[in-house]
Amino acid sequence: MILTRGARVTGAVLCAVLAVTVAGWLVRDVRAVGDPGELWRYWVGYVDARPKLRTGTSPIDVAMLVVYTVAGVAALRSSVAAAALVATGVTTVALRLPGVWNIGADGMDARFPHELRTRALICAFVALAAGLALIVTAGAGRRPPQDFYERPPTRPGRGASVTTFLLLGASGAVVIAWEIRQAVTYPSRYPEWVVGGGSLTEPLTDPPPGWGSVVVALLCLFAGISALSRAVHARPFGMIAAGLLLPGGILGIVRVLHFELLDHFGELPTEGRLTVLTWFFETTAGVVVLLAMARRGIPDSAPAPTAQDWRHGYPQPDVFGPPPPSQPPPGW
């Protein structure tokens, strides 16, 4: 199935709306902090990073800005436009849903002014509506290719599928393992870690850490299984899952280098060593999957010619020469 031209344009416009919304919050944070470098230091977690005002975004917003930009281009040009819009819509809804109950919580009231929270709540509802609209647009605007000049959707190649399955499957399992550790270590505070509220200090527009981790883990597992079956939607879901793995991994590696943890790796406790290894693994898995899924896929099967096509001399596949006559010659 491919998308109609109207659905492609609608999907691109919705992606542009989402991208502008995220970009606006990133610009707000840069202005609030006063220096992009200071915002980066705060995201990394440096002890001396103290922004003038509390930030409303996190590195996940940078990743989603890239997702919306790529999805908007894919909506206009890619043969897997429908799957790309669905993957983008599902991810948007999953990540922005906690904002409905978190932005207006009492804890947020103490950290952010009322006007800013009102703006964030409006943006959360806009993101949810746009995400749902992407899914509806992709479903309602599909149609089969009408001729052989229209490119059918492509599936990932065998090597890319196996690589994606192994890396994303392992990444999803690792993320879930860390969430289990969090639940066992802090059982009384784990609900806040997942759904927000209380003393948790998550960014204004982003989901709580536990919620975000669960979303990334589910995306990784779903994309990995889809890749193993070489489904059409495996490429966009796999690229989004890989893209969401990268922010945590990259920031973790920056911390490792800044605090020279590799020089003292043997002195770290077991959990510290596992954390460092997780950051490197997530970064590697994200980069490799992105490269594997970004390669041009294998075209899906083309539509079979109809009986009307054959009566009009439709050329047979793998047969060279002029088409057979529509009527047998005399004497046959």
Tab-separated table of C-alpha atoms in Angstrom:
chain	number	residue	atom	x	y	z
A	1	MET	CA	0.000	0.000	0.000
A	2	ILE	CA	1.105	3.556	-0.749
A	3	LEU	CA	-0.255	6.936	0.334
A	4	THR	CA	-2.352	9.266	-1.762
A	5	ARG	CA	-0.902	12.663	-2.532
A	6	GLY	CA	-3.361	14.362	-0.185
A	7	ALA	CA	-2.402	12.074	2.684
A	8	ARG	CA	1.291	12.701	2.039
A	9	VAL	CA	0.843	16.463	2.194
A	10	THR	CA	-1.337	16.222	5.309
A	11	GLY	CA	1.224	14.018	7.036
A	12	ALA	CA	4.052	16.382	6.158
A	13	VAL	CA	2.112	19.352	7.534
A	14	LEU	CA	1.374	17.521	10.796
A	15	CYS	CA	5.051	16.603	11.171
A	16	ALA	CA	5.967	20.238	10.559
A	17	VAL	CA	3.567	21.361	13.311
A	18	LEU	CA	5.148	18.908	15.752
A	19	ALA	CA	8.659	19.937	14.740
A	20	VAL	CA	7.893	23.647	15.194
A	21	THR	CA	6.385	22.970	18.618
A	22	VAL	CA	9.459	21.101	19.843
A	23	ALA	CA	11.828	23.644	18.298
A	24	GLY	CA	9.967	26.439	20.066
A	25	TRP	CA	10.511	24.815	23.469
A	26	LEU	CA	14.182	24.196	22.729
A	27	VAL	CA	14.638	27.863	21.778
A	28	ARG	CA	12.829	28.882	24.972
A	29	ASP	CA	15.235	26.816	27.066
A	30	VAL	CA	18.299	28.206	25.325
A	31	ARG	CA	17.088	31.731	26.024
A	32	ALA	CA	16.204	30.865	29.615
A	33	VAL	CA	19.627	29.379	30.288
A	34	GLY	CA	21.397	32.081	28.321
A	35	ASP	CA	23.921	29.802	26.609
A	36	PRO	CA	23.448	26.599	24.541
A	37	GLY	CA	26.625	25.225	26.086
A	38	GLU	CA	25.229	25.651	29.579
A	39	LEU	CA	22.049	23.825	28.553
A	40	TRP	CA	24.178	20.980	27.224
A	41	ARG	CA	26.151	20.844	30.491
A	42	TYR	CA	22.886	20.696	32.428
A	43	TRP	CA	21.595	17.860	30.255
A	44	VAL	CA	24.821	15.923	30.728
A	45	GLY	CA	24.539	16.363	34.486
A	46	TYR	CA	27.635	18.337	35.382
A	47	VAL	CA	27.643	19.349	39.030
A	48	ASP	CA	28.503	22.996	38.312
A	49	ALA	CA	25.760	23.412	35.701
A	50	ARG	CA	23.155	25.696	37.239
A	51	PRO	CA	20.813	27.306	34.687
A	52	LYS	CA	19.159	30.593	35.608
A	53	LEU	CA	15.668	29.151	35.064
A	54	ARG	CA	14.374	25.595	35.123
A	55	THR	CA	14.347	23.953	31.705
A	56	GLY	CA	11.309	22.382	30.101
A	57	THR	CA	13.068	20.064	27.655
A	58	SER	CA	15.578	17.230	27.592
A	59	PRO	CA	17.743	15.508	24.951
A	60	ILE	CA	14.722	13.401	24.003
A	61	ASP	CA	13.236	16.549	22.452
A	62	VAL	CA	16.246	16.905	20.177
A	63	ALA	CA	15.759	13.306	19.050
A	64	MET	CA	12.043	13.898	18.416
A	65	LEU	CA	12.826	17.051	16.430
A	66	VAL	CA	14.985	14.925	14.122
A	67	VAL	CA	12.231	12.275	13.956
A	68	TYR	CA	9.624	14.841	12.907
A	69	THR	CA	11.914	16.336	10.280
A	70	VAL	CA	12.786	12.971	8.753
A	71	ALA	CA	9.160	11.780	8.918
A	72	GLY	CA	7.977	14.937	7.159
A	73	VAL	CA	10.392	14.357	4.302
A	74	ALA	CA	9.494	10.654	4.195
A	75	ALA	CA	5.796	11.512	4.004
A	76	LEU	CA	6.391	13.347	0.731
A	77	ARG	CA	8.976	11.084	-0.886
A	78	SER	CA	9.336	7.661	0.719
A	79	SER	CA	7.637	4.442	-0.346
A	80	VAL	CA	7.110	3.610	3.350
A	81	ALA	CA	5.427	6.937	4.079
A	82	ALA	CA	2.368	5.312	5.666
A	83	ALA	CA	4.445	3.252	8.079
A	84	ALA	CA	6.627	6.276	8.901
A	85	LEU	CA	3.576	8.380	9.800
A	86	VAL	CA	2.135	5.602	11.972
A	87	ALA	CA	5.442	5.092	13.800
A	88	THR	CA	5.807	8.833	14.377
A	89	GLY	CA	2.226	9.166	15.578
A	90	VAL	CA	2.443	6.217	17.981
A	91	THR	CA	5.719	7.488	19.461
A	92	THR	CA	4.354	11.009	19.858
A	93	VAL	CA	1.221	9.865	21.659
A	94	ALA	CA	3.193	7.518	23.911
A	95	LEU	CA	5.723	10.178	24.952
A	96	ARG	CA	3.362	13.142	25.340
A	97	LEU	CA	0.476	11.421	27.113
A	98	PRO	CA	1.866	11.846	30.694
A	99	GLY	CA	1.901	15.606	30.181
A	100	VAL	CA	-1.900	15.594	30.445
A	101	TRP	CA	-1.753	14.829	34.175
A	102	ASN	CA	1.805	15.887	35.037
A	103	ILE	CA	1.988	19.466	33.759
A	104	GLY	CA	-0.763	20.632	36.095
A	105	ALA	CA	0.499	18.695	39.126
A	106	ASP	CA	1.351	20.459	42.386
A	107	GLY	CA	5.046	19.694	42.032
A	108	MET	CA	5.182	21.494	38.700
A	109	ASP	CA	3.398	24.500	40.212
A	110	ALA	CA	6.302	25.023	42.593
A	111	ARG	CA	8.928	24.946	39.826
A	112	PHE	CA	7.312	26.589	36.807
A	113	PRO	CA	5.111	29.702	36.493
A	114	HIS	CA	1.426	29.275	35.714
A	115	GLU	CA	1.691	30.867	32.268
A	116	LEU	CA	4.453	28.497	31.195
A	117	ARG	CA	2.558	25.452	32.439
A	118	THR	CA	-0.561	26.572	30.583
A	119	ARG	CA	1.442	26.884	27.377
A	120	ALA	CA	2.992	23.469	27.941
A	121	LEU	CA	-0.415	21.865	28.524
A	122	ILE	CA	-1.756	23.351	25.291
A	123	CYS	CA	1.288	22.039	23.427
A	124	ALA	CA	0.761	18.597	24.972
A	125	PHE	CA	-2.810	18.448	23.675
A	126	VAL	CA	-1.666	19.720	20.259
A	127	ALA	CA	0.992	16.989	20.138
A	128	LEU	CA	-1.526	14.296	21.100
A	129	ALA	CA	-4.015	15.508	18.490
A	130	ALA	CA	-1.318	15.675	15.805
A	131	GLY	CA	-0.019	12.216	16.733
A	132	LEU	CA	-3.487	10.691	16.468
A	133	ALA	CA	-4.076	12.570	13.215
A	134	LEU	CA	-0.883	11.058	11.771
A	135	ILE	CA	-2.180	7.555	12.506
A	136	VAL	CA	-5.606	8.317	11.014
A	137	THR	CA	-4.071	9.961	7.952
A	138	ALA	CA	-1.826	6.983	7.301
A	139	GLY	CA	-4.745	4.569	7.639
A	140	ALA	CA	-7.276	6.519	5.609
A	141	GLY	CA	-4.929	7.595	2.830
A	142	ARG	CA	-3.570	4.176	1.798
A	143	ARG	CA	-4.211	2.707	-1.632
A	144	PRO	CA	-2.601	-0.011	-3.758
A	145	PRO	CA	-0.126	1.015	-6.479
A	146	GLN	CA	-1.989	1.695	-9.710
A	147	ASP	CA	0.850	0.966	-12.111
A	148	PHE	CA	4.439	-0.180	-12.185
A	149	TYR	CA	5.751	3.376	-12.148
A	150	GLU	CA	4.688	3.826	-8.517
A	151	ARG	CA	7.224	2.429	-6.098
A	152	PRO	CA	5.766	-0.209	-3.771
A	153	PRO	CA	6.755	-0.183	-0.089
A	154	THR	CA	10.143	-1.684	0.686
A	155	ARG	CA	11.118	-4.243	3.292
A	156	PRO	CA	14.472	-4.414	5.097
A	157	GLY	CA	17.043	-6.809	3.704
A	158	ARG	CA	17.857	-10.056	5.445
A	159	GLY	CA	21.146	-8.865	6.954
A	160	ALA	CA	19.645	-5.603	8.206
A	161	SER	CA	16.671	-7.486	9.656
A	162	VAL	CA	18.781	-9.914	11.666
A	163	THR	CA	21.094	-7.141	12.887
A	164	THR	CA	18.164	-4.987	13.970
A	165	PHE	CA	16.453	-7.898	15.712
A	166	LEU	CA	19.544	-8.787	17.726
A	167	LEU	CA	20.547	-5.258	18.714
A	168	LEU	CA	17.106	-3.803	19.419
A	169	GLY	CA	15.956	-6.975	21.140
A	170	ALA	CA	18.982	-6.871	23.416
A	171	SER	CA	18.558	-3.132	23.997
A	172	GLY	CA	14.939	-3.558	24.985
A	173	ALA	CA	15.869	-6.336	27.390
A	174	VAL	CA	18.612	-4.198	28.949
A	175	VAL	CA	16.283	-1.236	29.459
A	176	ILE	CA	13.649	-3.477	31.054
A	177	ALA	CA	16.304	-5.014	33.318
A	178	TRP	CA	17.286	-1.559	34.602
A	179	GLU	CA	13.619	-0.741	35.222
A	180	ILE	CA	13.219	-3.933	37.242
A	181	ARG	CA	16.280	-2.955	39.263
A	182	GLN	CA	14.723	0.473	39.875
A	183	ALA	CA	11.451	-1.073	41.044
A	184	VAL	CA	13.215	-3.492	43.393
A	185	THR	CA	15.573	-0.877	44.846
A	186	TYR	CA	12.995	1.887	45.346
A	187	PRO	CA	9.611	0.154	45.546
A	188	SER	CA	7.844	3.005	47.351
A	189	ARG	CA	8.962	5.667	44.872
A	190	TYR	CA	8.780	3.626	41.698
A	191	PRO	CA	5.178	4.694	40.836
A	192	GLU	CA	6.352	8.328	40.784
A	193	TRP	CA	9.297	7.286	38.636
A	194	VAL	CA	6.870	5.920	36.028
A	195	VAL	CA	3.807	8.153	36.125
A	196	GLY	CA	5.288	11.308	37.696
A	197	GLY	CA	4.161	13.442	40.579
A	198	GLY	CA	5.518	13.878	44.068
A	199	SER	CA	9.077	15.146	44.384
A	200	LEU	CA	10.181	13.907	40.969
A	201	THR	CA	11.816	16.706	38.972
A	202	GLU	CA	11.249	15.697	35.360
A	203	PRO	CA	11.301	18.337	32.570
A	204	LEU	CA	8.065	20.202	31.983
A	205	THR	CA	7.227	18.833	28.538
A	206	ASP	CA	8.761	15.355	28.755
A	207	PRO	CA	7.486	12.110	30.307
A	208	PRO	CA	8.779	10.805	33.634
A	209	PRO	CA	12.039	8.828	33.336
A	210	GLY	CA	10.431	5.442	33.959
A	211	TRP	CA	7.648	6.090	31.464
A	212	GLY	CA	10.142	7.126	28.810
A	213	SER	CA	12.282	4.059	29.434
A	214	VAL	CA	9.302	1.721	29.124
A	215	VAL	CA	8.244	3.384	25.859
A	216	VAL	CA	11.759	3.019	24.426
A	217	ALA	CA	11.949	-0.624	25.548
A	218	LEU	CA	8.592	-1.476	23.946
A	219	LEU	CA	9.570	0.284	20.730
A	220	CYS	CA	12.847	-1.646	20.623
A	221	LEU	CA	11.154	-4.999	21.160
A	222	PHE	CA	8.381	-4.297	18.652
A	223	ALA	CA	10.801	-3.016	16.027
A	224	GLY	CA	13.136	-5.965	16.574
A	225	ILE	CA	10.374	-8.543	16.125
A	226	SER	CA	9.037	-6.644	13.107
A	227	ALA	CA	12.503	-6.612	11.572
A	228	LEU	CA	12.858	-10.359	12.025
A	229	SER	CA	9.642	-10.866	10.042
A	230	ARG	CA	10.878	-8.255	7.517
A	231	ALA	CA	7.676	-6.238	7.808
A	232	VAL	CA	7.261	-2.998	5.883
A	233	HIS	CA	6.882	-1.000	9.100
A	234	ALA	CA	10.131	-2.400	10.540
A	235	ARG	CA	12.300	0.307	8.980
A	236	PRO	CA	10.553	3.414	10.409
A	237	PHE	CA	9.893	1.827	13.798
A	238	GLY	CA	13.470	0.563	13.943
A	239	MET	CA	14.951	3.950	13.096
A	240	ILE	CA	12.813	5.743	15.692
A	241	ALA	CA	13.683	3.189	18.381
A	242	ALA	CA	17.379	3.510	17.550
A	243	GLY	CA	17.135	7.294	17.561
A	244	LEU	CA	15.583	7.285	21.036
A	245	LEU	CA	18.352	5.036	22.345
A	246	LEU	CA	21.050	7.481	21.338
A	247	PRO	CA	20.430	10.472	23.676
A	248	GLY	CA	20.903	8.475	26.878
A	249	GLY	CA	23.855	6.553	25.499
A	250	ILE	CA	25.664	9.595	24.116
A	251	LEU	CA	25.174	11.659	27.265
A	252	GLY	CA	26.380	8.707	29.314
A	253	ILE	CA	29.572	8.407	27.271
A	254	VAL	CA	30.163	12.145	27.698
A	255	ARG	CA	29.932	11.666	31.473
A	256	VAL	CA	32.322	8.716	31.291
A	257	LEU	CA	34.897	10.784	29.419
A	258	HIS	CA	34.420	13.896	31.555
A	259	PHE	CA	34.820	12.083	34.855
A	260	GLU	CA	37.513	9.729	33.456
A	261	LEU	CA	35.576	6.668	34.507
A	262	LEU	CA	37.381	4.436	32.030
A	263	ASP	CA	40.664	5.110	33.800
A	264	HIS	CA	39.106	3.839	37.025
A	265	PHE	CA	36.749	1.275	35.513
A	266	GLY	CA	38.084	-1.569	37.654
A	267	GLU	CA	37.532	0.465	40.817
A	268	LEU	CA	33.846	1.066	40.107
A	269	PRO	CA	31.216	-1.029	41.868
A	270	THR	CA	29.496	-3.712	39.810
A	271	GLU	CA	26.471	-1.540	39.139
A	272	GLY	CA	28.684	1.337	38.019
A	273	ARG	CA	30.531	-0.875	35.540
A	274	LEU	CA	27.235	-2.195	34.185
A	275	THR	CA	25.979	1.373	33.768
A	276	VAL	CA	29.042	2.371	31.759
A	277	LEU	CA	28.743	-0.730	29.572
A	278	THR	CA	25.041	0.002	29.011
A	279	TRP	CA	25.798	3.507	27.758
A	280	PHE	CA	28.340	2.233	25.262
A	281	PHE	CA	26.064	-0.597	24.142
A	282	GLU	CA	23.046	1.674	23.616
A	283	THR	CA	25.102	4.111	21.573
A	284	THR	CA	26.588	1.352	19.431
A	285	ALA	CA	23.244	-0.355	18.936
A	286	GLY	CA	21.555	2.913	18.006
A	287	VAL	CA	24.175	3.858	15.414
A	288	VAL	CA	24.354	0.387	13.835
A	289	VAL	CA	20.563	0.026	13.592
A	290	LEU	CA	20.208	3.492	12.102
A	291	LEU	CA	22.771	2.635	9.435
A	292	ALA	CA	21.158	-0.743	8.750
A	293	MET	CA	17.589	0.566	8.518
A	294	ALA	CA	18.552	3.674	6.534
A	295	ARG	CA	19.713	1.522	3.621
A	296	ARG	CA	17.295	1.179	0.738
A	297	GLY	CA	15.041	-1.774	1.342
A	298	ILE	CA	13.877	-4.537	-0.951
A	299	PRO	CA	10.723	-3.635	-2.925
A	300	ASP	CA	7.576	-5.429	-1.920
A	301	SER	CA	5.866	-7.600	-4.519
A	302	ALA	CA	4.393	-5.588	-7.376
A	303	PRO	CA	0.643	-5.797	-8.126
A	304	ALA	CA	-0.266	-8.703	-10.343
A	305	PRO	CA	-1.562	-7.814	-13.840
A	306	THR	CA	-5.295	-8.169	-14.283
A	307	ALA	CA	-7.071	-10.200	-16.960
A	308	GLN	CA	-7.797	-6.953	-18.791
A	309	ASP	CA	-4.058	-6.219	-18.887
A	310	TRP	CA	-3.287	-9.598	-20.457
A	311	ARG	CA	-5.988	-9.189	-23.127
A	312	HIS	CA	-4.382	-5.916	-24.137
A	313	GLY	CA	-0.989	-7.496	-24.607
A	314	TYR	CA	0.541	-6.840	-21.179
A	315	PRO	CA	4.191	-8.004	-21.313
A	316	GLN	CA	4.785	-11.133	-19.290
A	317	PRO	CA	7.487	-10.989	-16.626
A	318	ASP	CA	10.804	-12.592	-17.568
A	319	VAL	CA	9.650	-13.030	-21.187
A	320	PHE	CA	11.311	-10.958	-23.902
A	321	GLY	CA	9.956	-10.010	-27.287
A	322	PRO	CA	6.651	-8.536	-28.479
A	323	PRO	CA	3.478	-9.354	-26.568
A	324	PRO	CA	1.309	-12.194	-27.895
A	325	PRO	CA	-1.517	-11.277	-30.262
A	326	SER	CA	-4.892	-10.639	-28.685
A	327	GLN	CA	-6.523	-13.081	-31.145
A	328	PRO	CA	-5.059	-16.424	-32.412
A	329	PRO	CA	-3.964	-16.446	-36.094
A	330	PRO	CA	-6.246	-18.048	-38.699
A	331	GLY	CA	-6.216	-21.818	-38.806
A	332	TRP	CA	-5.449	-22.342	-35.113
